Tab-separated table of C-alpha atoms in Angstrom:
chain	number	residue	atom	x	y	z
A	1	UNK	CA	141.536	-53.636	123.854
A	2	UNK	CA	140.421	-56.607	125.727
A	3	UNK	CA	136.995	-55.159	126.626
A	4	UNK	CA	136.635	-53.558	123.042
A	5	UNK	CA	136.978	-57.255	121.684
A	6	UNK	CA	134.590	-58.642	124.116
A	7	UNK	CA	131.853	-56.468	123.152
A	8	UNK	CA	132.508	-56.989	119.409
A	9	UNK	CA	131.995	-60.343	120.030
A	10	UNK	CA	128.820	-59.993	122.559
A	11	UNK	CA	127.461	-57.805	119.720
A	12	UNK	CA	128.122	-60.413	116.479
A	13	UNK	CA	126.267	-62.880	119.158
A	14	UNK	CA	123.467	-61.013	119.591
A	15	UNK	CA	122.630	-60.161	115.823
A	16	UNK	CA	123.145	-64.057	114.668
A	17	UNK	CA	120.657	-64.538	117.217
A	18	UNK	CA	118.437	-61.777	116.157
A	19	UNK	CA	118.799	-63.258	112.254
A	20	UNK	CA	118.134	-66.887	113.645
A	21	UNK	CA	114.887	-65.992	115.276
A	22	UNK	CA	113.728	-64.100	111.641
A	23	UNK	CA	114.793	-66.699	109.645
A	24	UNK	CA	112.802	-69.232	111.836
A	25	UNK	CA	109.894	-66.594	111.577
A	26	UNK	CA	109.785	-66.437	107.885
A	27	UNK	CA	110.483	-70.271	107.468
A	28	UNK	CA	106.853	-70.994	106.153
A	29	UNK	CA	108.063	-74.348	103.935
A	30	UNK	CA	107.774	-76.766	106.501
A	31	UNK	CA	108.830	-80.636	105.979
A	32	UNK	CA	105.570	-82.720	106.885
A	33	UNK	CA	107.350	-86.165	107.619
A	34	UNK	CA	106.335	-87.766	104.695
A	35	UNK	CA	107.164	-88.150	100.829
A	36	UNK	CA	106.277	-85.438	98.597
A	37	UNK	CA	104.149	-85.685	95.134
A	38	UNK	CA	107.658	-84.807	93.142
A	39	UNK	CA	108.154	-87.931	91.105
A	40	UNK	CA	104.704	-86.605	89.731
A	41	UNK	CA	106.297	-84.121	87.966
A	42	UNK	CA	110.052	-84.353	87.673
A	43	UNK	CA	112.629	-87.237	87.835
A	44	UNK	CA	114.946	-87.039	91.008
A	45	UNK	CA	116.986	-90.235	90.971
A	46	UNK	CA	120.359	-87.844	90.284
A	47	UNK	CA	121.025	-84.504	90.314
A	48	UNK	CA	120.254	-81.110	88.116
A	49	UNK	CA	122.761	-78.812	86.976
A	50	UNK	CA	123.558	-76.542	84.369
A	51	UNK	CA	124.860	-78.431	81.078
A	52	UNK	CA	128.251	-77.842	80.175
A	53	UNK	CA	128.559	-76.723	84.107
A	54	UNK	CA	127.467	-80.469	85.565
A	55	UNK	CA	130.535	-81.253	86.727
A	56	UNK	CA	130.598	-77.901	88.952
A	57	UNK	CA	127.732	-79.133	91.193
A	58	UNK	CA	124.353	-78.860	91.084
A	59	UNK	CA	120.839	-79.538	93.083
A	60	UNK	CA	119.755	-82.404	94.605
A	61	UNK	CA	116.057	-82.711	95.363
A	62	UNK	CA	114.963	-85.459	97.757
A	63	UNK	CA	111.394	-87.034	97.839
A	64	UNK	CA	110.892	-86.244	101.183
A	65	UNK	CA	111.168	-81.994	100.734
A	66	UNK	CA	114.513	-81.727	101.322
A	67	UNK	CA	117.323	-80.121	98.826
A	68	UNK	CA	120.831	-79.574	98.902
A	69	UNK	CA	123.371	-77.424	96.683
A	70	UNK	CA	126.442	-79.366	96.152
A	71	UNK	CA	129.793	-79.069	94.125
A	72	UNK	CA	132.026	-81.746	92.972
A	73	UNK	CA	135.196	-82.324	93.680
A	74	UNK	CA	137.879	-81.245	90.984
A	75	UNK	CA	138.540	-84.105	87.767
A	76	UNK	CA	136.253	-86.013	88.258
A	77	UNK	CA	134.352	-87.386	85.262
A	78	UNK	CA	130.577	-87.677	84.890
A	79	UNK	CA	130.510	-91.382	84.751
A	80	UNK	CA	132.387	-91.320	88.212
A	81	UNK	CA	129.272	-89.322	89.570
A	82	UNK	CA	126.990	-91.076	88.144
A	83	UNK	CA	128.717	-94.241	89.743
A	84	UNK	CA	128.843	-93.091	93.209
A	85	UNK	CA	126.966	-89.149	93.645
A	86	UNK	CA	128.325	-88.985	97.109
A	87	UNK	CA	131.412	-90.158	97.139
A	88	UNK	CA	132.104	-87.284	94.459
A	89	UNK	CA	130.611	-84.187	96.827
A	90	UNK	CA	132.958	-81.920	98.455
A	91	UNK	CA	132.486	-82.471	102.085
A	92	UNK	CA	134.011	-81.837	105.568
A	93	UNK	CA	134.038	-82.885	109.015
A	94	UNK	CA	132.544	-80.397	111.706
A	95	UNK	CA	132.098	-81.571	115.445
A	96	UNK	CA	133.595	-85.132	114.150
A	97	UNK	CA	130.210	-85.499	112.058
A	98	UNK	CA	130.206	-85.949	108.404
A	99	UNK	CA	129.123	-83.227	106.169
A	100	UNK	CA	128.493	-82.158	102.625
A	101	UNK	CA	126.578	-79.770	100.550
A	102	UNK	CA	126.917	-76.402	100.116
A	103	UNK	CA	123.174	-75.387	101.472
A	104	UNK	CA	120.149	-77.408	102.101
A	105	UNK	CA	116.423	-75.665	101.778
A	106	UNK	CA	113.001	-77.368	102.266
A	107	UNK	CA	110.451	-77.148	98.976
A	108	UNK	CA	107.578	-77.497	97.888
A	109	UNK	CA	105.474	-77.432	94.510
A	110	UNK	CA	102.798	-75.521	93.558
A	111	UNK	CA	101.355	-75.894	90.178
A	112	UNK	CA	104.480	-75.724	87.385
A	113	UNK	CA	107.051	-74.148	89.847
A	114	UNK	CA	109.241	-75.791	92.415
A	115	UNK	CA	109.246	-73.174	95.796
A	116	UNK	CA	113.271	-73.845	97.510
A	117	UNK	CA	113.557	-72.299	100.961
A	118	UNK	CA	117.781	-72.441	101.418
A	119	UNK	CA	119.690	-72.398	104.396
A	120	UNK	CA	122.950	-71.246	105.428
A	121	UNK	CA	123.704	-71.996	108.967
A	122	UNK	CA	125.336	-69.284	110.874
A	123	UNK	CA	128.186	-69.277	112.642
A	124	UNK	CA	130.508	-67.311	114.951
A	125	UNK	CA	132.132	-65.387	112.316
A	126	UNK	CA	128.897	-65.053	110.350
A	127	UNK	CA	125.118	-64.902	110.093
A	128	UNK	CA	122.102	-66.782	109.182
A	129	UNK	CA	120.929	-66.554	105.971
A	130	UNK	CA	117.607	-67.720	104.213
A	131	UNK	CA	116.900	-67.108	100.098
A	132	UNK	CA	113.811	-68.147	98.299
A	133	UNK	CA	114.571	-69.804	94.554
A	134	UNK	CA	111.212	-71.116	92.514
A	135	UNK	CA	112.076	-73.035	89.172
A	136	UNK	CA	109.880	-73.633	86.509
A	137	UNK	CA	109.275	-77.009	85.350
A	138	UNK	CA	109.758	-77.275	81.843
A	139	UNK	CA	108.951	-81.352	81.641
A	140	UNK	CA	110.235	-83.724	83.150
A	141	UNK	CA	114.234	-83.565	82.835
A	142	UNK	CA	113.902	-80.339	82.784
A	143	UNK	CA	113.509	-76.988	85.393
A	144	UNK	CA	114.592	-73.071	85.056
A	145	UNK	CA	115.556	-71.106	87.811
A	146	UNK	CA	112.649	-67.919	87.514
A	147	UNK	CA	113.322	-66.464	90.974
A	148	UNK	CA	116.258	-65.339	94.030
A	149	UNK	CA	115.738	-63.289	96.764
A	150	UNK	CA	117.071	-63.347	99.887
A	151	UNK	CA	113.949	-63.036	102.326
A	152	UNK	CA	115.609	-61.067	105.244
A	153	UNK	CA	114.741	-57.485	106.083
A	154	UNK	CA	118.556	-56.465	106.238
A	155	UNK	CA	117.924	-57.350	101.949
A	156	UNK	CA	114.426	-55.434	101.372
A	157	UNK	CA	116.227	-52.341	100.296
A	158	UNK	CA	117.894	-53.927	97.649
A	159	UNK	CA	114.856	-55.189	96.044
A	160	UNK	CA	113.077	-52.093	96.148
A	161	UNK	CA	115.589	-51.281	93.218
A	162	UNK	CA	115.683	-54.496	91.943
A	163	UNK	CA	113.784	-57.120	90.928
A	164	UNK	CA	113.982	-61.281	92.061
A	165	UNK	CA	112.613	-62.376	88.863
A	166	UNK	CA	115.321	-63.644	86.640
A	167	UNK	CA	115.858	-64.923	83.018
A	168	UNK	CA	117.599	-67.643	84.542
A	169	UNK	CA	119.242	-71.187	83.502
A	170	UNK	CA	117.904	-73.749	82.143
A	171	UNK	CA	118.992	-77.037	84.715
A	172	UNK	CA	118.529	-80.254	82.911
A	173	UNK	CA	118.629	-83.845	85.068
A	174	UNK	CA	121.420	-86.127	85.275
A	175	UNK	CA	121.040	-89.536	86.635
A	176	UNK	CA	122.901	-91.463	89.524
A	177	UNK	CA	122.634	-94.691	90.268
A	178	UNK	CA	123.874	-94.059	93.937
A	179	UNK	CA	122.297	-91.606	96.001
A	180	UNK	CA	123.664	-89.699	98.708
A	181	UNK	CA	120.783	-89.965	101.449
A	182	UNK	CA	119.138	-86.952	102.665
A	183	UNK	CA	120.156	-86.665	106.754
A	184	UNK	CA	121.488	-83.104	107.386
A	185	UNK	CA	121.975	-80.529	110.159
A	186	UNK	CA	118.682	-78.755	109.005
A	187	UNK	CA	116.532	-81.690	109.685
A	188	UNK	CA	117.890	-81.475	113.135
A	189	UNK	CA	116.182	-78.539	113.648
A	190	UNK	CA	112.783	-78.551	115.266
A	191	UNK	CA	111.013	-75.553	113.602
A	192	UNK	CA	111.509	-77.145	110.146
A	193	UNK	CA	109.257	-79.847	110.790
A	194	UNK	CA	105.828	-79.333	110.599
A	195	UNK	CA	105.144	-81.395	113.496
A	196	UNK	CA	107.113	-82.008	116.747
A	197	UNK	CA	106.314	-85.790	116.270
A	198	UNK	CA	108.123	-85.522	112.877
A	199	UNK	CA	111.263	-84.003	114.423
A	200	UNK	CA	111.293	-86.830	117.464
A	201	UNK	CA	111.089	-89.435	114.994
A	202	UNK	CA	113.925	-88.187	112.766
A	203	UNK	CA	116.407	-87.266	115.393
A	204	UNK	CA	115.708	-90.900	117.458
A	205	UNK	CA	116.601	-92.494	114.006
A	206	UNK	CA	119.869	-90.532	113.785
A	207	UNK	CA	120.848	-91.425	117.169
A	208	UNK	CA	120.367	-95.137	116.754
A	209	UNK	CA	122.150	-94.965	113.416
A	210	UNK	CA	125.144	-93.224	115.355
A	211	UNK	CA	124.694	-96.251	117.818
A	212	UNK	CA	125.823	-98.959	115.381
């Protein structure tokens, strides 16, 4: 039984691996180590989320290509997370290190559409996973989910019977005047960053931050 267990677990192991190295393959949004044109297009000083639905969660898109899904933690009021976004974001501790958001992705925009690249870490009890969401941008306050796949080959069967394109919600923005900031595990990562350099800078930042 002992043995049998073992190799259950040598097996799991090997296929997280296997979906790490695609989803690092296939991750062709890249974060360049600089701001983004965004605030051209849309406002991002809050959050966007469905209305009616805001005080669910929503998406948070930072100027510097980063995004993160987040829900909110149960009664609170939208003048509470306006007040203080962060403090109102369900959120754990993992390895004694703060966390919160339900995924984070990388995007980018080209022409009216915002391109997310979102991330689910794996783990020992489950696998990487890596979905591709574009939103149209209706003005300003405005975007509409247009696309979800999930971009890994165990998936490609599915969407030979169905399609990605959706008829999807419209998200509208709602401001914050206290921002979470954008540090995550995925920005740990060196092949998100365009540039090695990028990645070194970033990661000597956290660990002086953890310093004071």
């Amino acid at each position: 039984m002992r043995v049998f267990l073992l190799l259950i677990c040598l097996l799991f192991s090997l296929s997280c691996a296997s979906q790490k190295k695609e989803v690092i393959s296939k991750s062709t949004i890249k974060l360049e180590g600089e701001n983004t044109n965004i605030r051209d297009f849309i406002e991002i000083g809050g959050y966007y989320a469905v209305p009616d639905y805001q005080l669910d969660g929503g998406l948070i898109l930072f100027e510097d290509g980063t995004c993160a899904a987040v829900s909110f933690k149960e009664a609170v009021s939208e003048d509470e997370i306006k007040k203080n976004l962060l403090k109102n974001i369900v959120s754990w501790k993992k390895n004694e290190q703060f966390r919160w958001g339900s995924y984070w992705g990388v995007y980018q925009v080209k022409n009216d559409t915002i391109v997310v690249y979102g991330y689910d870490k794996g783990s020992f009890w489950k696998g990487w996973s890596l979905s591709e969401e574009r939103y149209k941008i209706i003005n300003r306050t405005t975007i509409k989910k247009i696309f979800w796949k999930s971009i890994l080959k165990s998936a490609e069967k599915y969407y030979e019977r169905n399609s990605p394109w959706v008829d999807g919600f419209d998200y509208h923005f709602f401001p914050a005047d206290s921002l979470p900031p954008s540090d995550c595990w995925l920005k740990e990562e060196k092949w998100i960053w365009r540039n090695e350099k990028g990645w070194k800078e970033y990661m000597e930042r956290i660990k002086q931050k953890k310093k004071r």
